[in-house]
Short mmCIF file of C-alpha atoms in Angstrom, two decimals:
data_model
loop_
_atom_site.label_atom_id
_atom_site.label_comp_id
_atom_site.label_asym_id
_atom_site.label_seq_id
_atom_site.Cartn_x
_atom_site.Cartn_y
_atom_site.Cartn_z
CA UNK A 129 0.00 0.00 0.00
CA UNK A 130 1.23 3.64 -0.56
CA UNK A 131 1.07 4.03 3.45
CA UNK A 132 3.39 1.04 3.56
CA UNK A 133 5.98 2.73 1.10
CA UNK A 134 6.11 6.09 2.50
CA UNK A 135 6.25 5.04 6.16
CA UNK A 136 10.32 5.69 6.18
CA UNK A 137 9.42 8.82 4.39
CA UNK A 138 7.08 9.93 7.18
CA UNK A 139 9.09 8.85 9.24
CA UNK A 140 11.79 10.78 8.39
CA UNK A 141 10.00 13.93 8.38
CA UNK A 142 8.87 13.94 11.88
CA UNK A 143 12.90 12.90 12.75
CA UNK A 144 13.70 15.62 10.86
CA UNK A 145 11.45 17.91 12.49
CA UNK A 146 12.38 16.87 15.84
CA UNK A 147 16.15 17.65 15.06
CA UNK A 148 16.98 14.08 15.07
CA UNK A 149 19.01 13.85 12.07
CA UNK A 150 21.19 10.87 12.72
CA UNK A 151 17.42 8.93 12.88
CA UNK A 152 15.95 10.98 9.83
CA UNK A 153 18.74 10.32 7.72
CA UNK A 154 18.31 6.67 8.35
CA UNK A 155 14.39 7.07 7.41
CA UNK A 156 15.51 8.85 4.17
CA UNK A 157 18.16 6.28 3.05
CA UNK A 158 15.66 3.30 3.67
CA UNK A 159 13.15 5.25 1.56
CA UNK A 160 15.61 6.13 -1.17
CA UNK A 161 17.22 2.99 -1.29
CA UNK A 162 13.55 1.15 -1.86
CA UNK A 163 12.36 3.92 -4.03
CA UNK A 164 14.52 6.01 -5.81
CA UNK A 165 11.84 6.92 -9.03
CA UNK A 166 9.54 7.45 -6.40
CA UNK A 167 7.61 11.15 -6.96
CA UNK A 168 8.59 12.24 -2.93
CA UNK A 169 12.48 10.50 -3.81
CA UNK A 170 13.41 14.10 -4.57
CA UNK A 171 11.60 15.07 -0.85
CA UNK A 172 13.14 13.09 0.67
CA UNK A 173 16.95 13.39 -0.97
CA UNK A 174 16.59 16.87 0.37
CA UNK A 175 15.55 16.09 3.95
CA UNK A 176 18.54 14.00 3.80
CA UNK A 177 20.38 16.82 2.27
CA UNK A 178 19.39 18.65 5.37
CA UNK A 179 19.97 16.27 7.85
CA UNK A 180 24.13 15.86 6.36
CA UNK A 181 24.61 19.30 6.40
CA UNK A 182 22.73 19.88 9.76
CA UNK A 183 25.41 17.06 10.78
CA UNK A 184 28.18 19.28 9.37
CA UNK A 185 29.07 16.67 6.38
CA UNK A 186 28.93 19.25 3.95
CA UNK A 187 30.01 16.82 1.15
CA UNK A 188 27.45 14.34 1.59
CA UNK A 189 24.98 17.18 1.77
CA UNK A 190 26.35 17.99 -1.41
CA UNK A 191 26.03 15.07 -3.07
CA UNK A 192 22.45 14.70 -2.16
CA UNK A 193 22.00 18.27 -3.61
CA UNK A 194 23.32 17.40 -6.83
CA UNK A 195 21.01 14.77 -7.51
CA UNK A 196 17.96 17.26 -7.33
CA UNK A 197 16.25 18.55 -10.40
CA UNK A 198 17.28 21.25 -11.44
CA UNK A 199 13.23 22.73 -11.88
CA UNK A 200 12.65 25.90 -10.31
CA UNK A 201 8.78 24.53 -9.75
CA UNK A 202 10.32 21.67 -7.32
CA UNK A 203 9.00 22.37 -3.25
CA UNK A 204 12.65 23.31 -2.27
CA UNK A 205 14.37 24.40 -5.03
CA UNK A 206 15.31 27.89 -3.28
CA UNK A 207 16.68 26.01 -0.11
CA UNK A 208 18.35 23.81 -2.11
CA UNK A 209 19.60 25.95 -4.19
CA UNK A 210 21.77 28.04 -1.20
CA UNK A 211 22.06 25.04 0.77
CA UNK A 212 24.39 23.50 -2.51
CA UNK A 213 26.76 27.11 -2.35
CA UNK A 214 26.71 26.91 1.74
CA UNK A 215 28.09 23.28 1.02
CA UNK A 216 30.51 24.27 -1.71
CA UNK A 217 31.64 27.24 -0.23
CA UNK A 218 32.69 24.95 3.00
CA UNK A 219 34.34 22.36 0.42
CA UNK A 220 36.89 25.87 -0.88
CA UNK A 221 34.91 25.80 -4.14
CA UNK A 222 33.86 29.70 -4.38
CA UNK A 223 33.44 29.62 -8.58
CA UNK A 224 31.00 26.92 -7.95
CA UNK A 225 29.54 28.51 -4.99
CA UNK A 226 29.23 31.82 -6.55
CA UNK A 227 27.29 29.50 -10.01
CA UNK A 228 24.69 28.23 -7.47
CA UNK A 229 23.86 30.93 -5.67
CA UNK A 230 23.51 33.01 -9.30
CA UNK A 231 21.17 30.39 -10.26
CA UNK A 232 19.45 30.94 -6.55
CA UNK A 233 18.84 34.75 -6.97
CA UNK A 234 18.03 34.12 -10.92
CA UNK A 235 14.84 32.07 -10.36
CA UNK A 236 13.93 33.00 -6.81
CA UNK A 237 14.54 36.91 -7.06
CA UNK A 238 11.80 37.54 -4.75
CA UNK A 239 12.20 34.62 -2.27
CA UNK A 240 12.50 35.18 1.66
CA UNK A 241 16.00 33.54 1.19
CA UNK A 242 16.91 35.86 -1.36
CA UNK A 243 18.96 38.41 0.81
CA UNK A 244 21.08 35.74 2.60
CA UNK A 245 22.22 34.17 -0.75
CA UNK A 246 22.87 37.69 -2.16
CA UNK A 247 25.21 37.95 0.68
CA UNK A 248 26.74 34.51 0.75
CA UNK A 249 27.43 35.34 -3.04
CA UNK A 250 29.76 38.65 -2.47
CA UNK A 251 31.81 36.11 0.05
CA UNK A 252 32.08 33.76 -2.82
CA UNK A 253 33.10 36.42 -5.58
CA UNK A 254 35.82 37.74 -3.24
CA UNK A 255 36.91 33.99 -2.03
CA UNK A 256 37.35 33.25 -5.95
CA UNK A 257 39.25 36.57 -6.48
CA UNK A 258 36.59 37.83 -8.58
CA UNK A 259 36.98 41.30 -7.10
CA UNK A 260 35.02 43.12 -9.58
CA UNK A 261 32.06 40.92 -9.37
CA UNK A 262 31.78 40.65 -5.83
CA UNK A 263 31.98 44.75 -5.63
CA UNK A 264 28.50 45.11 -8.12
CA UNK A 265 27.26 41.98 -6.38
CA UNK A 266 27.42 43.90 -2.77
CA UNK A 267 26.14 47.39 -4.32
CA UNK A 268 23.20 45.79 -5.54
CA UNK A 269 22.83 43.90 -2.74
CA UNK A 270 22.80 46.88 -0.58
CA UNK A 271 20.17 48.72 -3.07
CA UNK A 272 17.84 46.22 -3.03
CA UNK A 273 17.72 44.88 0.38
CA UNK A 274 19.20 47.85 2.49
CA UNK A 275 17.88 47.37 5.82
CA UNK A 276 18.01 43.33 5.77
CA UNK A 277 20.49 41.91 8.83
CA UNK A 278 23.13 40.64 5.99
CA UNK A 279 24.05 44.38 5.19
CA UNK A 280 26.58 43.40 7.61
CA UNK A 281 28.44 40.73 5.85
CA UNK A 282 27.98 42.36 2.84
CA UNK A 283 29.52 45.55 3.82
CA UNK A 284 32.00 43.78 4.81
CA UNK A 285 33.16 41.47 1.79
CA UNK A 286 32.60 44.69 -0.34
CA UNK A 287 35.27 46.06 1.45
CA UNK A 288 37.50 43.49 1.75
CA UNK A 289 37.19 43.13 -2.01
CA UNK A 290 37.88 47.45 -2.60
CA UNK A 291 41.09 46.86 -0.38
CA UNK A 292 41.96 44.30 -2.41
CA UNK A 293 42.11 45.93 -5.69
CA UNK A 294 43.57 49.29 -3.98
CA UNK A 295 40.53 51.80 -3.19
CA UNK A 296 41.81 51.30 0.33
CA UNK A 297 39.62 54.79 1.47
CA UNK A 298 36.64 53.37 -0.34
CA UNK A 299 37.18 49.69 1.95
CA UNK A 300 37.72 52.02 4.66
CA UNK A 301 34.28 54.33 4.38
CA UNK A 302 32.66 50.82 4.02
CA UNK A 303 34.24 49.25 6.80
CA UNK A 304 32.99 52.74 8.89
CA UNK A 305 29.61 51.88 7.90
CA UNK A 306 29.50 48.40 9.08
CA UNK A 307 31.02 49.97 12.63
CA UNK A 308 28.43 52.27 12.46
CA UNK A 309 25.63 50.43 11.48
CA UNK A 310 26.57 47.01 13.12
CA UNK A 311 28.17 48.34 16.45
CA UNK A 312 27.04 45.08 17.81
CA UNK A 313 27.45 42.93 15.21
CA UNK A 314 29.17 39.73 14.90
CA UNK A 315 31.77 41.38 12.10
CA UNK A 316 33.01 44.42 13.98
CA UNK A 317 36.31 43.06 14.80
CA UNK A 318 36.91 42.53 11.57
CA UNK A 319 35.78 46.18 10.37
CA UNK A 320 37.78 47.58 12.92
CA UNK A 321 41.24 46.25 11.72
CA UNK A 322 40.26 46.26 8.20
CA UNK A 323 39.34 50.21 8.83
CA UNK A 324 42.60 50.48 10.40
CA UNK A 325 44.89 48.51 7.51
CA UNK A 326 42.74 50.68 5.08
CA UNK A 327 43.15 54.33 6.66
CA UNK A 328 46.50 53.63 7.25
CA UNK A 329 47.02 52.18 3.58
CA UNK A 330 45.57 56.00 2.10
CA UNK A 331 47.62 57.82 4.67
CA UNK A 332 44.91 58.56 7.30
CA UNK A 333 43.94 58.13 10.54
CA UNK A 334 40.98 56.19 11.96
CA UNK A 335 38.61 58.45 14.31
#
């Protein structure tokens, strides 16, 4: 009976939504092994793909990600989507990263999500030395989500990407901004020496 087939499914779920992942994943793999061309297989490869990277096994989160479809229709495509450049920026692949979380803001523009894999993609730009990239990828990341809690990191990685290519006041006026803005924030440290390398990189002093 179909209740009989999708009882590890089920199962899994509720694990899942417990925060038992060790049990979930088990649920999922006992599903997936049974019923791999089954219409909730791709359900349940990414409650598995949750449970691995909840688990911190990025790759084997990964490698459940990669055998999604690639539809924009499917449940969890958005999730998935920043889940798989999460995963391969953790695995030091920040091209690949950066290609995922493109294809993230390309069919989910509008999605809750949307801000944090904006964000996560200026970290990836400047982790593959694609300076120039990163730089738009922040300023329009900043336009269209200004008051969004990821300002932050993207402040940040913007300005870590002007220092890099030499418009050390520019990192340093962003860098100012995150201090300002963020005077709490988890990335002040790293503002405040950054503003200090940069000031004292264009001959100034920080206030």
């Amino acid at each position: 009976t179909d209740a009989a087939t999708l009882r590890n499914y089920h199962g899994g779920n509720g694990l899942l939504q417990r925060g038992l992942y060790d049990l979930a994943a088990d649920e999922y793999r006992a599903f997936l092994k049974a019923h791999s061309e089954h219409p909730k297989a791709p359900m349940a490869r990414y409650g598995l793909a949750v449970c691995e990277f909840r688990r911190g096994s990025a790759e084997a989160a990964l490698d459940q990600l990669q055998q999604l479809p690639d539809a924009a229709d499917f449940a969890f495509d958005a999730e998935a989507r920043l889940m798989r450049g999460q995963c391969l920026l953790l695995l030091k692949q920040p091209a690949e990263a950066a290609d995922a979380l493109q294809g993230m803001l390309k069919h989910h523009a509008e999605h809750k999500l949307a801000p944090d894999a904006a964000a996560l993609l200026v970290e990836s730009l400047f982790r593959a030395e694609d300076l120039d990239e990163a730089i738009h990828a922040a300023k329009s990341a900043a336009e269209k989500w200004p008051d969004h809690p990821t300002r932050e990191r993207v402040l940040l990685f913007e300005s870590m990407a002007l220092s890099a290519i030499g418009k050390h006041d520019e990192a340093a006026q962003g860098c100012e901004a995150v201090l300002r803005e963020f005077p709490a924030g988890a990335l002040v440290e790293s503002a405040r020496i950054l503003a200090a390398q940069s000031f004292h990189r264009c001959g100034k002093l920080a206030d």
